[in-house]
Short mmCIF file of C-alpha atoms in Angstrom, two decimals:
data_model
loop_
_atom_site.label_atom_id
_atom_site.label_comp_id
_atom_site.label_asym_id
_atom_site.label_seq_id
_atom_site.Cartn_x
_atom_site.Cartn_y
_atom_site.Cartn_z
CA MET A 1 56.31 109.57 88.40
CA LYS A 2 57.77 110.60 85.06
CA TYR A 3 60.18 113.01 86.75
CA LEU A 4 61.09 110.34 89.33
CA MET A 5 62.03 107.96 86.50
CA ILE A 6 64.10 110.64 84.78
CA ALA A 7 65.88 111.47 88.05
CA LEU A 8 66.51 107.79 88.73
CA ASN A 9 67.96 107.26 85.27
CA LEU A 10 70.16 110.30 85.60
CA ALA A 11 71.39 109.07 88.98
CA LEU A 12 72.20 105.68 87.51
CA LEU A 13 74.04 107.26 84.63
CA ALA A 14 75.96 109.51 86.99
CA ALA A 15 76.92 106.60 89.17
CA GLY A 16 77.95 104.12 86.54
CA GLY A 17 78.33 105.91 83.25
CA PRO A 18 76.56 104.93 80.08
CA ALA A 19 76.35 101.17 79.73
CA TRP A 20 76.18 101.30 75.91
CA ALA A 21 79.64 102.84 75.81
CA ALA A 22 81.44 99.94 77.48
CA PRO A 23 80.97 96.61 75.75
CA ALA A 24 82.30 93.66 77.70
CA ASP A 25 85.06 92.86 75.20
CA GLU A 26 86.41 96.40 75.07
CA THR A 27 90.18 96.65 75.27
CA VAL A 28 91.52 98.48 78.32
CA VAL A 29 95.24 99.21 78.41
CA GLU A 30 97.01 100.44 81.52
CA LEU A 31 99.47 103.29 81.51
CA ARG A 32 101.44 104.16 84.63
CA TYR A 33 103.24 107.37 85.41
CA GLU A 34 106.08 106.89 87.83
CA ASN A 35 109.56 108.30 88.35
CA ARG A 36 108.77 111.02 85.81
CA LYS A 37 108.11 108.67 82.93
CA PHE A 38 105.28 106.74 81.34
CA VAL A 39 105.37 102.96 81.66
CA PRO A 40 105.10 101.45 79.14
CA GLN A 41 106.16 104.12 76.71
CA THR A 42 104.49 102.29 73.86
CA LEU A 43 100.87 101.22 74.13
CA ASN A 44 99.86 98.58 71.62
CA VAL A 45 96.16 98.62 70.77
CA PRO A 46 94.02 97.03 68.08
CA ALA A 47 93.35 99.21 65.06
CA ASN A 48 89.80 100.16 64.07
CA ARG A 49 88.34 99.38 67.49
CA PRO A 50 87.56 101.77 70.32
CA PHE A 51 89.49 101.18 73.52
CA LYS A 52 90.17 102.70 76.91
CA ILE A 53 93.34 103.84 78.62
CA LYS A 54 93.52 103.45 82.38
CA ILE A 55 96.00 106.03 83.60
CA VAL A 56 97.57 105.38 87.00
CA ASN A 57 99.53 108.27 88.44
CA ALA A 58 101.96 106.65 90.86
CA GLY A 59 104.03 109.80 91.00
CA LYS A 60 104.00 112.59 93.57
CA GLU A 61 102.76 115.34 91.27
CA ALA A 62 99.70 115.96 89.14
CA ILE A 63 100.04 115.18 85.46
CA GLU A 64 98.01 116.00 82.40
CA PHE A 65 97.88 113.14 79.94
CA GLU A 66 97.43 114.76 76.56
CA SER A 67 97.39 113.68 72.95
CA PHE A 68 96.55 116.15 70.22
CA LYS A 69 96.25 113.40 67.63
CA ILE A 70 93.49 111.59 69.47
CA ASN A 71 92.06 114.80 70.97
CA ARG A 72 92.20 113.74 74.59
CA GLU A 73 93.47 115.42 77.75
CA LYS A 74 93.01 114.41 81.36
CA VAL A 75 94.41 115.72 84.63
CA VAL A 76 95.35 112.94 87.02
CA GLY A 77 96.39 113.88 90.53
CA PRO A 78 99.10 112.05 92.50
CA GLY A 79 97.87 108.65 93.59
CA GLU A 80 94.79 108.90 91.37
CA THR A 81 93.57 106.71 88.54
CA ALA A 82 91.57 107.92 85.56
CA THR A 83 90.20 106.22 82.49
CA ILE A 84 89.73 107.80 79.07
CA SER A 85 87.81 106.50 76.08
CA VAL A 86 89.54 106.55 72.73
CA PRO A 87 87.68 106.12 69.42
CA ALA A 88 88.68 103.52 66.85
CA LEU A 89 92.05 104.50 65.41
CA LYS A 90 93.40 103.72 61.98
CA ALA A 91 96.63 101.72 62.00
CA GLY A 92 99.47 104.06 62.89
CA SER A 93 101.30 105.86 65.68
CA TYR A 94 99.81 108.51 67.93
CA ASP A 95 102.00 110.37 70.40
CA PHE A 96 101.02 111.41 73.91
CA TYR A 97 102.75 113.45 76.58
CA ASP A 98 102.45 114.99 80.04
CA ASP A 99 101.43 118.54 79.30
CA PHE A 100 102.44 119.70 82.78
CA HIS A 101 105.98 118.38 82.42
CA ARG A 102 107.13 118.63 78.83
CA ASP A 103 110.57 117.29 79.80
CA VAL A 104 108.97 113.89 80.52
CA PRO A 105 109.66 111.59 77.56
CA GLU A 106 106.69 111.29 75.22
CA GLY A 107 104.91 108.01 74.72
CA THR A 108 103.30 106.45 71.68
CA ILE A 109 100.07 104.60 71.02
CA VAL A 110 100.58 102.09 68.24
CA ALA A 111 97.39 100.86 66.61
CA LYS A 112 97.83 97.75 64.48
CA MET B 1 31.35 147.15 61.07
CA LYS B 2 33.70 145.00 59.10
CA THR B 3 35.78 148.05 58.24
CA TYR B 4 35.99 149.04 61.91
CA SER B 5 37.03 145.50 62.84
CA ARG B 6 39.74 145.52 60.22
CA LEU B 7 40.98 148.90 61.38
CA ALA B 8 41.00 147.67 64.96
CA LEU B 9 42.93 144.57 63.95
CA LEU B 10 45.42 146.65 61.99
CA GLY B 11 45.80 148.96 64.96
CA LEU B 12 46.41 146.02 67.28
CA LEU B 13 49.00 144.56 64.91
CA ALA B 14 50.71 147.93 64.63
CA ALA B 15 50.77 148.24 68.42
CA LEU B 16 52.18 144.74 68.75
CA PHE B 17 54.84 145.53 66.17
CA TYR B 18 55.72 148.77 67.95
CA ALA B 19 55.87 147.01 71.29
CA ARG B 20 58.09 144.21 70.04
CA PRO B 21 61.34 143.80 71.86
CA ALA B 22 64.61 144.92 70.33
CA VAL B 23 65.88 142.94 67.38
CA ALA B 24 67.73 139.66 67.75
CA GLN B 25 70.95 140.09 69.70
CA LEU B 26 74.02 138.03 70.25
CA ASP B 27 76.79 138.44 72.78
CA PRO B 28 79.34 140.69 71.08
CA PHE B 29 81.78 140.31 73.97
CA GLU B 30 82.32 136.65 73.37
CA PHE B 31 83.08 135.35 69.94
CA GLU B 32 84.17 131.95 71.15
CA VAL B 33 82.87 128.45 70.51
CA TYR B 34 83.08 126.19 73.55
CA PRO B 35 83.75 122.49 73.11
CA ALA B 36 81.85 119.83 75.03
CA LYS B 37 84.79 119.21 77.35
CA THR B 38 85.59 121.62 80.14
CA VAL B 39 88.77 123.15 81.52
CA PRO B 40 90.55 120.29 83.34
CA ARG B 41 90.04 119.85 87.07
CA GLY B 42 92.30 122.18 89.07
CA MET B 43 93.23 124.29 86.06
CA LEU B 44 92.96 128.08 86.07
CA GLU B 45 92.53 129.74 82.70
CA VAL B 46 92.75 133.48 82.07
CA GLU B 47 91.53 134.67 78.70
CA SER B 48 91.22 137.97 76.92
CA LEU B 49 88.41 137.96 74.35
CA ASN B 50 88.71 140.89 71.98
CA SER B 51 86.80 142.16 68.97
CA VAL B 52 86.50 145.32 66.95
CA VAL B 53 83.74 146.26 64.55
CA THR B 54 85.55 147.54 61.47
CA ASN B 55 82.42 148.04 59.43
CA GLY B 56 79.28 148.39 61.50
CA SER B 57 76.42 150.73 62.21
CA ARG B 58 76.62 154.43 63.08
CA HIS B 59 73.42 154.18 65.13
CA GLY B 60 72.77 152.57 68.48
CA GLU B 61 70.77 149.35 68.83
CA LYS B 62 71.83 148.24 65.35
CA GLY B 63 74.13 145.37 64.48
CA THR B 64 76.03 144.15 67.54
CA ALA B 65 75.19 147.33 69.48
CA LYS B 66 72.65 146.33 72.10
CA GLY B 67 72.66 149.77 73.71
CA THR B 68 72.66 153.40 72.66
CA LEU B 69 76.31 153.51 71.57
CA PRO B 70 76.83 152.61 67.90
CA SER B 71 78.78 149.51 66.95
CA GLN B 72 81.02 151.20 64.37
CA SER B 73 84.67 151.09 65.55
CA MET B 74 83.63 149.68 68.93
CA TRP B 75 86.42 147.75 70.65
CA ARG B 76 85.25 145.11 73.07
CA THR B 77 87.34 143.20 75.55
CA ALA B 78 86.19 140.55 77.98
CA VAL B 79 88.56 139.33 80.65
CA GLU B 80 87.52 135.79 81.51
CA VAL B 81 88.79 133.74 84.44
CA THR B 82 87.83 130.06 84.44
CA TYR B 83 88.55 127.33 86.96
CA GLY B 84 88.02 123.61 86.52
CA LEU B 85 86.00 122.63 89.60
CA THR B 86 85.71 118.95 88.76
CA ASP B 87 86.42 116.69 85.80
CA HIS B 88 83.06 117.75 84.39
CA ILE B 89 82.24 121.24 85.68
CA GLU B 90 83.99 124.58 85.36
CA ALA B 91 83.09 128.04 86.72
CA ALA B 92 83.92 131.34 85.07
CA ALA B 93 83.63 135.08 85.67
CA TYR B 94 83.91 137.80 83.04
CA LEU B 95 84.62 141.50 83.13
CA ASN B 96 83.34 143.19 79.97
CA LEU B 97 85.02 146.40 78.83
CA ALA B 98 84.37 148.47 75.73
CA LYS B 99 85.87 151.43 73.94
CA PRO B 100 83.40 153.20 71.67
CA ARG B 101 84.67 155.35 68.84
CA GLY B 102 86.05 158.58 70.27
CA GLY B 103 85.46 157.40 73.84
CA ASP B 104 87.48 155.84 76.62
CA LEU B 105 87.69 152.22 77.65
CA GLN B 106 84.83 151.68 80.09
CA TYR B 107 82.98 149.10 82.09
CA ALA B 108 80.23 147.42 80.05
CA GLY B 109 79.07 144.52 82.20
CA SER B 110 79.89 141.27 83.98
CA LYS B 111 79.03 137.64 83.49
CA PHE B 112 79.15 134.50 85.58
CA ARG B 113 78.71 131.04 84.26
CA LEU B 114 78.94 127.34 84.88
CA ARG B 115 79.74 124.93 82.11
CA GLY B 116 79.72 121.18 82.21
CA SER B 117 80.35 118.07 80.19
CA LEU B 118 78.22 114.96 80.34
CA PHE B 119 80.56 111.97 80.51
CA ASP B 120 84.06 111.94 79.10
CA PRO B 121 84.82 112.56 75.43
CA GLY B 122 84.13 109.49 73.33
CA GLU B 123 81.80 107.78 75.80
CA LEU B 124 78.71 108.82 73.88
CA PRO B 125 78.18 108.84 70.11
CA VAL B 126 78.04 112.65 70.38
CA ASP B 127 79.90 114.45 73.15
CA LEU B 128 77.48 116.50 75.23
CA GLY B 129 77.93 119.60 77.33
CA TRP B 130 75.87 122.31 78.95
CA TYR B 131 76.28 126.01 79.62
CA ALA B 132 74.43 128.31 82.05
CA GLU B 133 75.24 132.00 82.26
CA LEU B 134 74.01 135.06 84.12
CA ALA B 135 74.93 138.34 82.39
CA TYR B 136 74.70 141.82 83.86
CA ALA B 137 74.97 144.71 81.39
CA ARG B 138 75.51 148.39 81.88
CA THR B 139 72.45 150.16 80.53
CA PRO B 140 71.60 152.05 78.42
CA LYS B 141 75.01 152.53 76.80
CA PHE B 142 75.85 148.90 76.15
CA ASP B 143 72.54 147.12 76.44
CA ASP B 144 68.87 147.88 76.81
CA GLN B 145 68.34 145.10 79.36
CA LYS B 146 70.06 144.68 82.72
CA LEU B 147 70.14 141.02 83.53
CA GLU B 148 69.90 138.00 81.29
CA LEU B 149 69.99 134.23 81.70
CA GLU B 150 71.48 132.10 78.95
CA LEU B 151 71.25 128.33 78.66
CA ARG B 152 72.87 126.16 76.01
CA PRO B 153 73.37 122.51 75.28
CA ILE B 154 76.65 121.74 73.52
CA PHE B 155 77.03 118.97 70.95
CA GLN B 156 80.39 117.89 69.63
CA ARG B 157 81.42 115.20 67.22
CA ASP B 158 84.92 114.48 65.99
CA ILE B 159 85.05 112.96 62.52
CA GLY B 160 88.56 112.10 61.48
CA ASP B 161 90.62 115.27 61.83
CA PHE B 162 87.53 117.48 61.91
CA SER B 163 85.73 118.67 65.04
CA LEU B 164 82.12 119.81 64.70
CA ILE B 165 80.50 121.79 67.51
CA ALA B 166 76.91 123.00 67.63
CA SER B 167 75.34 124.94 70.46
CA PRO B 168 71.84 126.40 70.29
CA LYS B 169 71.30 129.32 72.70
CA PHE B 170 68.21 130.08 74.76
CA GLU B 171 68.12 133.49 76.43
CA LYS B 172 65.69 135.06 78.86
CA ILE B 173 65.69 138.64 80.13
CA LEU B 174 65.38 138.61 83.91
CA VAL B 175 65.60 142.32 84.68
CA GLY B 176 64.66 144.95 82.10
CA SER B 177 61.77 146.24 80.06
CA GLU B 178 61.50 142.88 78.26
CA ALA B 179 61.52 140.73 81.38
CA LYS B 180 57.99 139.57 80.66
CA GLU B 181 58.89 138.45 77.16
CA GLY B 182 59.67 134.83 76.39
CA TRP B 183 62.88 133.16 75.34
CA GLU B 184 65.18 134.30 72.57
CA PHE B 185 66.96 131.84 70.34
CA GLY B 186 70.42 131.95 68.84
CA TYR B 187 73.35 129.69 68.07
CA VAL B 188 77.12 129.35 68.38
CA SER B 189 78.75 126.72 66.19
CA GLY B 190 82.08 125.82 64.65
CA VAL B 191 83.92 123.38 62.47
CA TYR B 192 87.69 122.98 62.77
CA TYR B 193 90.35 121.05 60.99
CA ARG B 194 92.71 119.61 63.59
CA TRP B 195 95.82 120.03 61.50
CA MET B 196 98.41 120.63 64.21
CA ARG B 197 98.32 121.78 67.80
CA ALA B 198 99.73 125.18 66.92
CA PHE B 199 97.39 125.82 64.01
CA MET B 200 93.85 124.71 63.35
CA PRO B 201 91.84 126.54 60.69
CA GLY B 202 88.10 126.65 61.03
CA LEU B 203 84.80 128.37 60.50
CA GLU B 204 82.62 129.71 63.28
CA PHE B 205 78.98 130.67 63.11
CA TYR B 206 77.14 133.03 65.45
CA GLY B 207 73.55 134.09 65.15
CA ALA B 208 70.37 135.27 66.79
CA ILE B 209 66.90 135.09 65.37
CA GLY B 210 64.95 136.95 68.04
CA MET B 211 62.10 135.67 70.17
CA MET B 212 61.29 132.01 69.76
CA LYS B 213 57.57 132.69 69.52
CA HIS B 214 57.89 135.44 66.93
CA PRO B 215 61.31 135.52 65.29
CA ASP B 216 62.48 138.72 63.67
CA PRO B 217 62.25 138.99 59.89
CA VAL B 218 65.28 137.26 58.41
CA ARG B 219 66.60 140.59 57.16
CA GLU B 220 66.69 141.92 60.74
CA GLN B 221 68.24 138.82 62.28
CA GLN B 222 71.95 138.65 62.98
CA HIS B 223 74.08 135.96 61.39
CA TYR B 224 77.86 135.93 61.17
CA ILE B 225 80.48 133.63 59.75
CA PHE B 226 84.07 133.86 60.99
CA ALA B 227 87.12 132.39 59.27
CA VAL B 228 89.40 131.58 62.18
CA ALA B 229 92.80 130.22 63.03
CA LYS B 230 93.20 128.76 66.49
CA GLY B 231 95.68 126.69 68.38
CA GLU B 232 98.18 126.58 71.19
CA TRP B 233 101.74 127.78 70.93
CA ARG B 234 104.19 127.67 73.84
CA GLY B 235 101.36 127.38 76.32
CA ILE B 236 99.40 130.30 74.87
CA GLU B 237 96.02 129.54 73.34
CA TYR B 238 94.77 131.81 70.61
CA SER B 239 91.88 132.22 68.20
CA PHE B 240 91.57 135.03 65.69
CA GLY B 241 89.97 135.90 62.39
CA PRO B 242 87.55 138.13 60.53
CA GLY B 243 83.80 137.75 60.76
CA PHE B 244 81.28 138.78 58.17
CA GLY B 245 77.65 139.70 58.70
CA LEU B 246 75.26 137.83 56.47
CA THR B 247 72.11 139.90 56.91
CA HIS B 248 71.06 143.53 56.81
CA GLY B 249 70.65 143.49 60.58
CA SER B 250 74.25 142.34 61.13
CA ASP B 251 77.39 144.43 61.30
CA ARG B 252 79.34 144.07 58.08
CA VAL B 253 82.83 143.13 59.35
CA ILE B 254 84.13 142.25 62.80
CA ALA B 255 87.64 141.14 63.68
CA LYS B 256 88.21 138.97 66.72
CA PHE B 257 91.34 138.06 68.63
CA ASN B 258 91.21 135.82 71.68
CA ILE B 259 94.19 134.79 73.75
CA GLY B 260 94.44 132.64 76.87
CA LEU B 261 96.82 131.10 79.37
CA GLU B 262 96.30 127.99 81.50
CA LYS B 263 97.98 127.12 84.77
CA TYR B 264 97.38 124.16 87.05
CA ILE B 265 96.84 125.51 90.57
CA GLY B 266 95.49 122.41 92.29
CA ALA B 267 92.19 120.63 92.49
CA LEU B 268 89.51 121.27 95.10
CA PHE B 269 87.90 117.89 94.51
CA GLY B 270 89.05 114.38 93.71
CA PRO B 271 88.48 112.57 90.44
CA SER B 272 84.89 112.17 89.26
CA SER B 273 83.28 108.84 89.87
CA GLY B 274 80.39 109.39 87.47
CA GLY B 275 79.71 111.19 84.24
CA LEU B 276 77.97 114.30 85.48
CA PHE B 277 80.13 115.85 88.19
#
């Protein structure tokens, strides 16, 4: 029974992710990649609060969203959508880029 | 009678001591600290993990030498190929080569492993990962045991510009004279200052204490601290630095130099819908 409960909990976690990590009022900002550029190029987010970035790759090639400053990288295939969690950021600017296509203009996350 | 009992007990203890497995060992082919996150889905990474013992032991089975060849001046190279299977799981194969002092570069063993992350970075208070490895070693030159299983949890926490990684290691001999022994314990840990992408200074810690049930005396355990520089420059990832043994059972000085290249070759699977796969 104990192992059944553990397996059930693991299955629930695998299916839905950890509930404690996604409070209802969490900010989710959308970032699209299309025509070889990020739209919008500036993401405005609240400072000192964790948030999520929903990355929509509307292009025809895989991209790797990457930001050294916030220590995040994510491969998103063509037509795919991915979401990344970002910790609370101090007020300031944090650049991001497509690591697969460095000629694509960089974007900026502005926390304020 | 008491005297006989004491003698018998002493004899038994001596026999146990004599029969103890070899001293605590770590993997000298891989001085690398893995983060909780894995190689991205669809990415192929080729790495060369290199180390040389500049001040080690002139006898086999001492320091980082797990086999009959001494560690002094031993060059070790592991060629590692890793592929990101999913957003949370990667698979890797290693070819271990070594060049002992005065000898030629030769085959020393192979390893296969799976590594995974639990959820995406930042979703949990501490980022979690896991590591499972099967290692075959060429005996008796480079190891005294043929096949070993290694399991590790990985814990990572980013605090400001610092990344802290801790990974306790649990090892079990599957084929070899010590196959009936229990689990060995060790660790791989690191702390890095995320200064810039091209240059991140840090400290890495590697160690092995021996069997969990009866650890080796501290003096015979192996503990190392490495001062490292790592980063990525023009698509090439690197990590290098000197390591210093902290105990009598450790080699004195080891230098490591790891280099890697990543290339996206296409994903086998779609994006993960949960946090485990």
